[in-house]
Short mmCIF file of C-alpha atoms in Angstrom, two decimals:
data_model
loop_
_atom_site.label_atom_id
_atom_site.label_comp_id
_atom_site.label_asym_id
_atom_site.label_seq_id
_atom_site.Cartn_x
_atom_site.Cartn_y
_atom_site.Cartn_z
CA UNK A 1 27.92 -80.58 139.56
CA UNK A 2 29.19 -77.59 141.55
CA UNK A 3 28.27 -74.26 142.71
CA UNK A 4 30.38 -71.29 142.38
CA UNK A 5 30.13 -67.86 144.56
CA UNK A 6 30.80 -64.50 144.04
CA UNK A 7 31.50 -61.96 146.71
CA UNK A 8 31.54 -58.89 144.29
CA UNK A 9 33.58 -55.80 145.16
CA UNK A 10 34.37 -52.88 142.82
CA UNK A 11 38.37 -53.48 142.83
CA UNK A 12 38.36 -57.45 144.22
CA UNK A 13 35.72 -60.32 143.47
CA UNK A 14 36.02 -63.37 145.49
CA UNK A 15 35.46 -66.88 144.25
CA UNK A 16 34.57 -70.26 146.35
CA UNK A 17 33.14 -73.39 144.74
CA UNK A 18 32.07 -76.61 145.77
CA UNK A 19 33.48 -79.99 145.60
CA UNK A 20 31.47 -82.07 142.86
CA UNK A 21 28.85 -83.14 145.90
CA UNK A 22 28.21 -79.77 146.71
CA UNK A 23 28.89 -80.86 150.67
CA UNK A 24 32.12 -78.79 151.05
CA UNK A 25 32.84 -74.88 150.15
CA UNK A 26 36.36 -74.17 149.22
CA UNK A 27 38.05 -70.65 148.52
CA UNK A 28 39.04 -70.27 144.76
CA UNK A 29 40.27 -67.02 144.16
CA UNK A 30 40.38 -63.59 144.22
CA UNK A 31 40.11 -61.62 140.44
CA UNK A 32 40.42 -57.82 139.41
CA UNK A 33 37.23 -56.41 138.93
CA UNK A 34 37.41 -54.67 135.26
CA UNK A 35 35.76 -50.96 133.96
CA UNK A 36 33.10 -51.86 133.27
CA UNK A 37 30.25 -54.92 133.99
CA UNK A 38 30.18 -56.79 130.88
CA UNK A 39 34.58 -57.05 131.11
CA UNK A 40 33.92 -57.89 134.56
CA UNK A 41 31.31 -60.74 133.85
CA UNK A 42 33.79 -62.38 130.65
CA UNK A 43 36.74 -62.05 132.65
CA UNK A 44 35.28 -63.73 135.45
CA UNK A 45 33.94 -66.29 132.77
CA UNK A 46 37.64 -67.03 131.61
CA UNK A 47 39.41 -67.03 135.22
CA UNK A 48 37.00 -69.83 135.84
CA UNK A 49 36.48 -71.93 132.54
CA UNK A 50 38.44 -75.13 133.79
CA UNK A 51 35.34 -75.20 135.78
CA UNK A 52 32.94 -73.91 133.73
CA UNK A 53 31.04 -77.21 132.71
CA UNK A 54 31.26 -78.56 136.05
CA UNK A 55 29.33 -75.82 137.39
CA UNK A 56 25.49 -75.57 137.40
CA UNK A 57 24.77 -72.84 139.49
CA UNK A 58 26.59 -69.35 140.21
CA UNK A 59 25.65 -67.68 143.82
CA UNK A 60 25.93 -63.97 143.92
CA UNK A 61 25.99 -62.18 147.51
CA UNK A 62 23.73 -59.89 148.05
CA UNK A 63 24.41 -56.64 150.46
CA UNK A 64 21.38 -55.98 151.69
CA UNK A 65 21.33 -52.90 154.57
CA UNK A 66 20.67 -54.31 158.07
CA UNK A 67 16.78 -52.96 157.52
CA UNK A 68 17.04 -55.12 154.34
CA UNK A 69 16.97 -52.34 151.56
CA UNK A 70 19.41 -52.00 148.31
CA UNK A 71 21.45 -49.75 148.75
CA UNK A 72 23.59 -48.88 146.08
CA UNK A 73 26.30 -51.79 145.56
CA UNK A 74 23.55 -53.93 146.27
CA UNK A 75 21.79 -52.27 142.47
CA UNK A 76 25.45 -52.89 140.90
CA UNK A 77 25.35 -56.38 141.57
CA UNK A 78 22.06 -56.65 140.26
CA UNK A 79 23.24 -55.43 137.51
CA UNK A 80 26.43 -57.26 136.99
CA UNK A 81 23.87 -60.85 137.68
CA UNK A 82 21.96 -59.74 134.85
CA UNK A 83 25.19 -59.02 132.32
CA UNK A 84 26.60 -62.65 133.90
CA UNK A 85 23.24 -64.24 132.86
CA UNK A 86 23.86 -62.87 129.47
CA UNK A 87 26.93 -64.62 129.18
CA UNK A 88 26.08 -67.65 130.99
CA UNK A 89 23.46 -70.23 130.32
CA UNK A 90 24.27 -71.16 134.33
CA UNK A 91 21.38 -70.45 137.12
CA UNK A 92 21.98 -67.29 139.14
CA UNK A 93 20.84 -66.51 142.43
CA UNK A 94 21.56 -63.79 144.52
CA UNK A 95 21.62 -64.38 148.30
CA UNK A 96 21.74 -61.92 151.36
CA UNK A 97 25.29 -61.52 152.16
CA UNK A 98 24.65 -59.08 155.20
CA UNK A 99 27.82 -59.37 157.41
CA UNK A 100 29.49 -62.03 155.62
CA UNK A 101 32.67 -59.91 154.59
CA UNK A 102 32.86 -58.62 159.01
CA UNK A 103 32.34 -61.89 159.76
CA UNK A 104 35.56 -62.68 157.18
CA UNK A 105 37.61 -60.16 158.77
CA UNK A 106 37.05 -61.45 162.18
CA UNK A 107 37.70 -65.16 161.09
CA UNK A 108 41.04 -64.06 159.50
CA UNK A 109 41.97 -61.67 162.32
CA UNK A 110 41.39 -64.48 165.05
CA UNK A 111 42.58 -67.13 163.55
CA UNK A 112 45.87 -66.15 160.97
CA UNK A 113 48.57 -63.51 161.99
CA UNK A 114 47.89 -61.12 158.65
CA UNK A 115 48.68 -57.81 157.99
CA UNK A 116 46.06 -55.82 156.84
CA UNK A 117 46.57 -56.08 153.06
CA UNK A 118 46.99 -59.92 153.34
CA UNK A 119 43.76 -60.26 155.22
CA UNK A 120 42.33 -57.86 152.71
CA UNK A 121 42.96 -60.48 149.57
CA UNK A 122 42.13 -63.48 151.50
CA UNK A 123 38.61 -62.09 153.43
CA UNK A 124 37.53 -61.68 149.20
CA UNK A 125 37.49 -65.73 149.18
CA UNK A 126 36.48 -65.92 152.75
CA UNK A 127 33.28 -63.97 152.52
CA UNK A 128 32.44 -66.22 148.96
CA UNK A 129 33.30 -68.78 150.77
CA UNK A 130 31.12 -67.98 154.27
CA UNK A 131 27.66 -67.40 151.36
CA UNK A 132 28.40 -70.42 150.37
CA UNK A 133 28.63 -72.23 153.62
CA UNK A 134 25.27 -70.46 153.99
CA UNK A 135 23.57 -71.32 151.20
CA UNK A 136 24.39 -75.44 151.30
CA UNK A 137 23.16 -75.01 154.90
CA UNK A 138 19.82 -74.35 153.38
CA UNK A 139 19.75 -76.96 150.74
#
């Protein structure tokens, strides 16, 4: 089985999953967030259903303030984990993202000659990818 993660934004949400032996996080892809939560959640749902029933888990990341309090994209995602969980009869977990998406931009900025909108797109996958990284660390 695999895990997929989210690094939700309110125009971009980036997508890494895991090979089958959840030992190695790959980037996926980057989708347009929709109007509204519940289009978000079944769009997201078909952009990844040739994975779908390979997946058992679905990480969400978490911005958590550096004191560790929600602010207010932080309540959003909550939100959008509890429309996904609707849809989905997947586990969902959310997981302190703090500093993944800087960490992203640094990674992309040192290491790829982007301009800023490329890095833009691909620090979406890089930061789902990076909470991911982090959470099989723990596991």
């Amino acid at each position: 089985m695999r895990i997929l993660s989210i690094d939700y934004g309110k125009k971009r949400i980036g997508l890494a999953i895991t090979d089958n032996s959840k030992i190695i996080a790959y980037p996926l892809k980057v989708i347009l967030a929709k109007d509204d939560l519940k289009k978000t959640a079944m769009f997201l749902l078909e952009e990844i259903n040739e994975y779908i029933n390979e997946i058992d888990t679905i990480l969400i990341g978490l911005p958590l303030m550096l004191s560790g309090r929600e602010g207010a994209m932080a309540i959003e995602i909550k939100e959008f984990a509890s429309v996904l969980k609707e849809l989905t009869n997947k586990k969902i977990e959310l997981i302190d993202e703090r500093l993944t998406s800087a960490q992203a931009e640094k990674d992309l900025k040192n290491t790829f000659k982007l301009n800023r909108k490329k890095r833009a797109e691909k620090s979406d996958t890089m930061s789902a990818t990076i909470i991911l990284k982090h959470y099989l660390d723990r596991i």
